[in-house]
Coordinates of C-alpha atoms in Angstrom, one line a residue:
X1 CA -30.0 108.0 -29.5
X2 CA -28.0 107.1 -26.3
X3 CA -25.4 105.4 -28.7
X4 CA -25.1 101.5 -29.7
X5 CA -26.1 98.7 -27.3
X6 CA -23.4 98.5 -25.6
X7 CA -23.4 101.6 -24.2
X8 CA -27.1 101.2 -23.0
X9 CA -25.8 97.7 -21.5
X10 CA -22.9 99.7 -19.8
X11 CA -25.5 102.2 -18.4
X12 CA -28.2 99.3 -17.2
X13 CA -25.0 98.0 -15.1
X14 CA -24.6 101.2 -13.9
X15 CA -28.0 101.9 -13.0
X16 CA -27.7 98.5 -11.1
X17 CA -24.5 99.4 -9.3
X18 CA -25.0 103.3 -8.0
X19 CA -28.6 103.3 -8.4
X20 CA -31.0 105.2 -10.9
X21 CA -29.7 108.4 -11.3
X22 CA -27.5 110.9 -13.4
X23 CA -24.7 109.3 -11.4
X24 CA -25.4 106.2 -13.7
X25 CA -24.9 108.3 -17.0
X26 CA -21.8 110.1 -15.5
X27 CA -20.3 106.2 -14.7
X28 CA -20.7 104.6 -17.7
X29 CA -18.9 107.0 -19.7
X30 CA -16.3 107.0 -17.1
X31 CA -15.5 103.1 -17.6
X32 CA -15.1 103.6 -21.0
X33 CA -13.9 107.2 -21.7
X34 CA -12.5 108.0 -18.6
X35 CA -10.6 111.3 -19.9
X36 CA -13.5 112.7 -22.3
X37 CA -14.4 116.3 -20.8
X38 CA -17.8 116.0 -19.3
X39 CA -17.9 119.7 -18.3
X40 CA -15.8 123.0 -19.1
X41 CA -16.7 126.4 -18.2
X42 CA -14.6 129.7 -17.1
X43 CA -13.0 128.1 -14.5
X44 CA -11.6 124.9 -16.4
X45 CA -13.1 121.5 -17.4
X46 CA -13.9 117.9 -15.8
X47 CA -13.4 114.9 -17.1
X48 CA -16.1 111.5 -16.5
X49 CA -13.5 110.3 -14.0
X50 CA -13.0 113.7 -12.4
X51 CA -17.0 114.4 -12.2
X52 CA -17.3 110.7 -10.5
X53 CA -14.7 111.6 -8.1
X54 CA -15.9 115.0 -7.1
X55 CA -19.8 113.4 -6.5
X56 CA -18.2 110.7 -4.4
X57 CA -16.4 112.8 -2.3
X58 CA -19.7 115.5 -1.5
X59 CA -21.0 112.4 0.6
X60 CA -24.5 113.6 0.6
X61 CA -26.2 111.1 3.2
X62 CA -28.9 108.6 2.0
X63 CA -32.3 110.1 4.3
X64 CA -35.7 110.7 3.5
X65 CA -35.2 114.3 4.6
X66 CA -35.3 117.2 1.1
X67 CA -31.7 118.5 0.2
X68 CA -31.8 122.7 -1.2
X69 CA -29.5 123.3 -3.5
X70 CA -28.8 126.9 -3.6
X71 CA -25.1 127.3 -5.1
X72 CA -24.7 129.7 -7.7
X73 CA -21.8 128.9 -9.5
X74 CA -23.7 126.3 -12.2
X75 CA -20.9 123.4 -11.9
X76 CA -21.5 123.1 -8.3
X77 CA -25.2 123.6 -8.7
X78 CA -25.5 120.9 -11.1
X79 CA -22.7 118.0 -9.3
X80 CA -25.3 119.2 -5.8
X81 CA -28.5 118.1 -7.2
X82 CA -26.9 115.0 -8.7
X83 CA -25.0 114.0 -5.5
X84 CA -28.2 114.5 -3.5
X85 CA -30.1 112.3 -6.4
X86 CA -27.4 109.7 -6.3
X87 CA -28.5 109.2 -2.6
X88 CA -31.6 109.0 -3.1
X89 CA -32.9 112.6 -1.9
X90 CA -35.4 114.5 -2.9
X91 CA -34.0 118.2 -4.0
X92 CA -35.1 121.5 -3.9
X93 CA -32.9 123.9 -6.5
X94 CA -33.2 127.5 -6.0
X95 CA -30.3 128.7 -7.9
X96 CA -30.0 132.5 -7.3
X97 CA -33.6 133.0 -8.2
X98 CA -34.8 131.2 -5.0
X99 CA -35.0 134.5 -2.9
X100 CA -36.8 133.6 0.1
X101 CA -38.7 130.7 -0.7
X102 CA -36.9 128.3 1.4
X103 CA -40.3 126.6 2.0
X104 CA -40.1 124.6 -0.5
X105 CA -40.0 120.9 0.9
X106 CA -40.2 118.3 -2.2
X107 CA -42.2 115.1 -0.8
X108 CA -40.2 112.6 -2.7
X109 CA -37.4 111.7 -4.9
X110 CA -36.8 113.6 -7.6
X111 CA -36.1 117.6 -8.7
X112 CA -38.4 120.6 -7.7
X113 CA -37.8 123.8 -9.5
X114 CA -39.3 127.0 -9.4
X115 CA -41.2 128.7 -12.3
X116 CA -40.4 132.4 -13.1
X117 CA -43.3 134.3 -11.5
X118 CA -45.0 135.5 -14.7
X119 CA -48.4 134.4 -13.8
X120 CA -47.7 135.8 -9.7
X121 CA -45.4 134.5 -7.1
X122 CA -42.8 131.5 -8.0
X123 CA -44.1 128.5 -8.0
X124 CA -42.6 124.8 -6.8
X125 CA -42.6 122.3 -9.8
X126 CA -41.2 118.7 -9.5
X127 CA -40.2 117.2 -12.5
X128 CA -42.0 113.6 -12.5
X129 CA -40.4 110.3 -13.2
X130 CA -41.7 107.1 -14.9
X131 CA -42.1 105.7 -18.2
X132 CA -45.3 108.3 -19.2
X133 CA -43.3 111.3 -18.0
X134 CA -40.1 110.2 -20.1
X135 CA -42.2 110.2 -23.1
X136 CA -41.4 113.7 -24.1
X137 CA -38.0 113.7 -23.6
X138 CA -37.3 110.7 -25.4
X139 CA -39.8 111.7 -28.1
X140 CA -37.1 115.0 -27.9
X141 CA -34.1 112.9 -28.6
X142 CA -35.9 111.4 -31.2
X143 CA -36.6 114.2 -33.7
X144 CA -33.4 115.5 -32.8
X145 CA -30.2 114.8 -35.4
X146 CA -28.3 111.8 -34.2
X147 CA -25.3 112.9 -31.9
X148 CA -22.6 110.8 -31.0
X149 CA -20.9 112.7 -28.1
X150 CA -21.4 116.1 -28.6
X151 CA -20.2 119.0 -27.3
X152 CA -23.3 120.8 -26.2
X153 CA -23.0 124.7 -25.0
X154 CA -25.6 126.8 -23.7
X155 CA -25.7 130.5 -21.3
X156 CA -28.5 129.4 -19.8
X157 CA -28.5 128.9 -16.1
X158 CA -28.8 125.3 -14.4
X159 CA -31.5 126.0 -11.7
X160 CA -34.2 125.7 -14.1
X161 CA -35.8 122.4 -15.9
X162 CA -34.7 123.8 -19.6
X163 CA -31.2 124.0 -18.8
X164 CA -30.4 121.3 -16.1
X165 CA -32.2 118.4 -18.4
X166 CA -30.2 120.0 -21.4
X167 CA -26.9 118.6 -19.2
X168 CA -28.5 115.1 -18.4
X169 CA -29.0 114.9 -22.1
X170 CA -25.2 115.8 -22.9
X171 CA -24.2 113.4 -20.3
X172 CA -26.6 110.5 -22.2
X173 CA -25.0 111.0 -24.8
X174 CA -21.5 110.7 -23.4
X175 CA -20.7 114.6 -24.5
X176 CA -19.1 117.5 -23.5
X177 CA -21.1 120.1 -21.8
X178 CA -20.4 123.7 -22.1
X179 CA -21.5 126.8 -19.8
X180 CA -21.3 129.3 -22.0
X181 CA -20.2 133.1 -20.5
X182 CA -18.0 133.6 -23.2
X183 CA -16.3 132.5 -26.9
X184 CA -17.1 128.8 -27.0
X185 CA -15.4 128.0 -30.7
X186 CA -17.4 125.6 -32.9
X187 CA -19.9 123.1 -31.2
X188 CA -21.9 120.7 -32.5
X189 CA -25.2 122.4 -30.3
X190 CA -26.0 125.4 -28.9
X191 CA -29.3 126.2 -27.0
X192 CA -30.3 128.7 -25.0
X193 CA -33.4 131.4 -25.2
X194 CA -33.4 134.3 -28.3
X195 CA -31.8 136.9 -26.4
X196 CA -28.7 135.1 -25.1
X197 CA -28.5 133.5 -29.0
X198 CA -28.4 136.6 -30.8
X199 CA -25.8 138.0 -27.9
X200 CA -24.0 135.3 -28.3
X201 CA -23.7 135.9 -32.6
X202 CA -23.2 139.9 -31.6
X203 CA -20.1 138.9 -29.1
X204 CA -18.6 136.2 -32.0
X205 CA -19.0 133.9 -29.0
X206 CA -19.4 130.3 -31.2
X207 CA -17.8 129.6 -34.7
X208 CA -20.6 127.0 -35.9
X209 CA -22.8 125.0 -34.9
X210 CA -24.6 121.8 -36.4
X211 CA -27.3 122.3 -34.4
X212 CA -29.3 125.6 -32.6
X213 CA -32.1 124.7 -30.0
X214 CA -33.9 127.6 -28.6
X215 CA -36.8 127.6 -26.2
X216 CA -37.7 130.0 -23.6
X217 CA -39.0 132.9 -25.9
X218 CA -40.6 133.5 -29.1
X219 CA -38.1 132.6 -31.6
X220 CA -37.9 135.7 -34.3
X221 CA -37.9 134.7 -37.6
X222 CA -34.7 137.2 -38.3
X223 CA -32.6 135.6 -36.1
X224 CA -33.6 132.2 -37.3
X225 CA -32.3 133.0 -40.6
X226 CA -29.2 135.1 -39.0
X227 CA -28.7 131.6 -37.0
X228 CA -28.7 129.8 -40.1
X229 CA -26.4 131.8 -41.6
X230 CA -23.5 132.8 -39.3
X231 CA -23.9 129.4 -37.9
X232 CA -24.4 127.6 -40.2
X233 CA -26.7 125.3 -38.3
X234 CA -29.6 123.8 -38.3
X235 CA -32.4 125.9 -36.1
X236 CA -34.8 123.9 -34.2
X237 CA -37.4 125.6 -31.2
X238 CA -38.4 124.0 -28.3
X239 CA -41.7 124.8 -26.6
X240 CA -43.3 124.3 -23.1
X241 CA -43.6 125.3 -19.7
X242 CA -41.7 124.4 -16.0
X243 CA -45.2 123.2 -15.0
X244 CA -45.4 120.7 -18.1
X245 CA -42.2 120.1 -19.3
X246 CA -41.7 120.5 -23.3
X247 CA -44.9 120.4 -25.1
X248 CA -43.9 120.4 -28.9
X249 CA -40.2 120.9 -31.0
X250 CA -40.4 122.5 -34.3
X251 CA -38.4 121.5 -36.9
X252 CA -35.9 123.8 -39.1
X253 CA -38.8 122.8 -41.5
X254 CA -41.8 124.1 -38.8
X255 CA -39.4 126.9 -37.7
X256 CA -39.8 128.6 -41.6
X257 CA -43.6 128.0 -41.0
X258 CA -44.0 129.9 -38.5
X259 CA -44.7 127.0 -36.3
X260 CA -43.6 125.5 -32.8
X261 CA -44.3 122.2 -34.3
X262 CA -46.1 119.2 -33.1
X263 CA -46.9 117.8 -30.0
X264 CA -44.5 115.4 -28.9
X265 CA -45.2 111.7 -27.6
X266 CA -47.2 111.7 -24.4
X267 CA -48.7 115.4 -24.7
X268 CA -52.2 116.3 -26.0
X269 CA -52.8 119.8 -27.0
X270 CA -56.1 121.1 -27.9
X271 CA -57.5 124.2 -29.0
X272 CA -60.6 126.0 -26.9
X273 CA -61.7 129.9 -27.9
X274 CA -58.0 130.5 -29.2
X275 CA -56.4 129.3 -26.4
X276 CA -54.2 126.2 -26.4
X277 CA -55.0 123.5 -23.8
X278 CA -52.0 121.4 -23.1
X279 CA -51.6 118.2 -21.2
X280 CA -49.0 116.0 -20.4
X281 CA -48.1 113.3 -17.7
X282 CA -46.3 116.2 -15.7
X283 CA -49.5 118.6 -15.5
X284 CA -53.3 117.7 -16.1
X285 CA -53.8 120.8 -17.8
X286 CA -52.6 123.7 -18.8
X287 CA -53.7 127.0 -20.0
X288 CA -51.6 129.7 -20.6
X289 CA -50.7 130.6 -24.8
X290 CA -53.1 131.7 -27.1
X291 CA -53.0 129.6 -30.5
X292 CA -54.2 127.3 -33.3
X293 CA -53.7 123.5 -34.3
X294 CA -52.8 124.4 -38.2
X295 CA -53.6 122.0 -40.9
X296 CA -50.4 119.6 -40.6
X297 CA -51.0 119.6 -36.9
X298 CA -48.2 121.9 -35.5
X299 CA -48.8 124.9 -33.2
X300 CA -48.8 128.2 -33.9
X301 CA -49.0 130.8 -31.2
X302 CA -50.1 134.4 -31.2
X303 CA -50.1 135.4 -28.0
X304 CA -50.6 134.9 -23.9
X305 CA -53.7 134.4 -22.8
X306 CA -52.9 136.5 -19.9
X307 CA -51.8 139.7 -21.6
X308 CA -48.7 138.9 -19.5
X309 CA -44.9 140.1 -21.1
X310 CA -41.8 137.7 -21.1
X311 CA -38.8 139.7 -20.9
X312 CA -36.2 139.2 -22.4
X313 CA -36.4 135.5 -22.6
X314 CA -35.1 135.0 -18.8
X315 CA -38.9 133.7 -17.7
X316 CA -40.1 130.2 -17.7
X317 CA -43.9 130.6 -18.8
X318 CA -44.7 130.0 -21.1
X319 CA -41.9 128.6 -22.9
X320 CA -39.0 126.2 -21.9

């Protein structure tokens, strides 16, 4: 999925030459496709080159020291937290939902996040690296349609896993990544959680899409079939949690079922007393959905086992 092997040789040399980090996504596609939009939103758009250029110039010191990110605006959230991981820092994002929490002192390289606060007070999550904590995401790429540079928009906000990873993922794919606050014209994906997808078909923002990913909220099976339609896309659902990363991806196949689909590679989910037990390589365990294993393996949920209320879709837990 990250393109023929060339482009995985061009991203190897890059990983040799700036290190391993988005920086060496960002590169490659700069050597090669110097003037392809890497990002637009509101304010304009940024080329590969342009994106290279900015990072360069933010001079974020190599230290062992944590960085915290805290911009609002999402294009200089995003281009912070790669800068810092370009230099090898570890990062705290806050994002506008940090509040207070400026405690939060990551221990090594890599992101920490904050989950939403439905089960109590935010939480710090670092997103793990390694071959067993990749699993899921590649296993993600994987099931997903074959995109060659897409153009990839979503209205969800940076400073959370969901959203940030969906960027690294445009950017492996040597797309175009789109912050959506308003008409985006026809894209080959658009993700985001249920409430900002069916505001987004109210407001006429997107003309088509080949592909809908949506996560972060129980996907109705009306708007499924209003995605389907107006869109005229193919509607997948992703499911898991800012502690675990994503647990399972259904399908437009699993999505008519009813289902979040299976498990993908690396997670084991098991069902105790109507509750689903999930683990993965970025959380032992996790307890949090209530749910069944049907008979082709794929989840079905039917609740939270906390009684607890996601509103609106803007909460992490339990859904990414």
């Amino acid at each position: 999925m990250l393109g023929s092997p060339s482009r995985a040789l061009r991203i190897t040399a890059a990983v040799r030459r700036v290190g391993p980090s988005p920086l060496a996504l960002l590169a490659a596609t700069a050597e090669t496709h110097p003037r392809r939009v890497a990002w637009r939103d509101a304010a304009g758009q940024l080329t590969y080159a342009e994106v290279v250029r900015d990072l360069r110039r933010r001079e974020i010191p190599p230290g062992r020291g944590p960085v915290t990110v805290r911009a609002a605006d999402p294009r200089d959230l995003v281009l912070d937290v790669v800068a810092a991981l370009a230099a090898g820092r570890a990062v705290a994002v806050l994002g506008a939902r940090g509040g207070r929490l400026a405690a939060v002192t990551p221990v090594r390289p890599g992101v920490t996040f904050l989950t939403s606060g439905t089960t109590g007070a935010p939480r710090a999550h670092s997103l793990r690296s390694g071959p067993a904590a990749l699993r899921p995401y590649l296993g993600m790429i994987g099931r997903l349609p074959r995109l060659v540079a897409p153009t990839v928009a979503s209205p969800s906000q940076p400073d959370h896993g969901h959203a940030f990873l969906l960027v690294l993922l445009t950017w492996a794919l040597s797309g175009t990544y789109v912050q959506a606050t308003g008409p985006v014209g026809r894209v080959d994906v658009l993700s985001g959680v249920p409430v900002q997808l069916r505001d987004a078909l109210d407001a006429g923002w997107c003309d088509g899409a080949q592909v809908v990913v949506s996560g972060s909220d129980v996907l109705d099976p009306a708007l499924a079939r209003r995605l389907r339609h107006d869109l005229g896309a193919a509607v997948w659902d992703a499911y898991g949690a800012t502690e675990t990363g994503p647990v399972s991806l259904a399908t437009p196949v699993d999505v008519a079922a009813g289902t979040v689909g299976r498990p993908l590679p690396g997670v084991t989910v098991r069902e105790r007393d109507g509750v689903l037990q999930v683990t993965t390589a970025a959380m032992r365990q996790f307890l949090g959905d209530r749910g069944r294993i049907d008979d082709a393996g794929r989840l079905v949920l039917t609740g939270r086992a906390d009684e607890r209320v996601v509103s609106g879709g803007e909460v992490m837990l339990p859904k990414v």
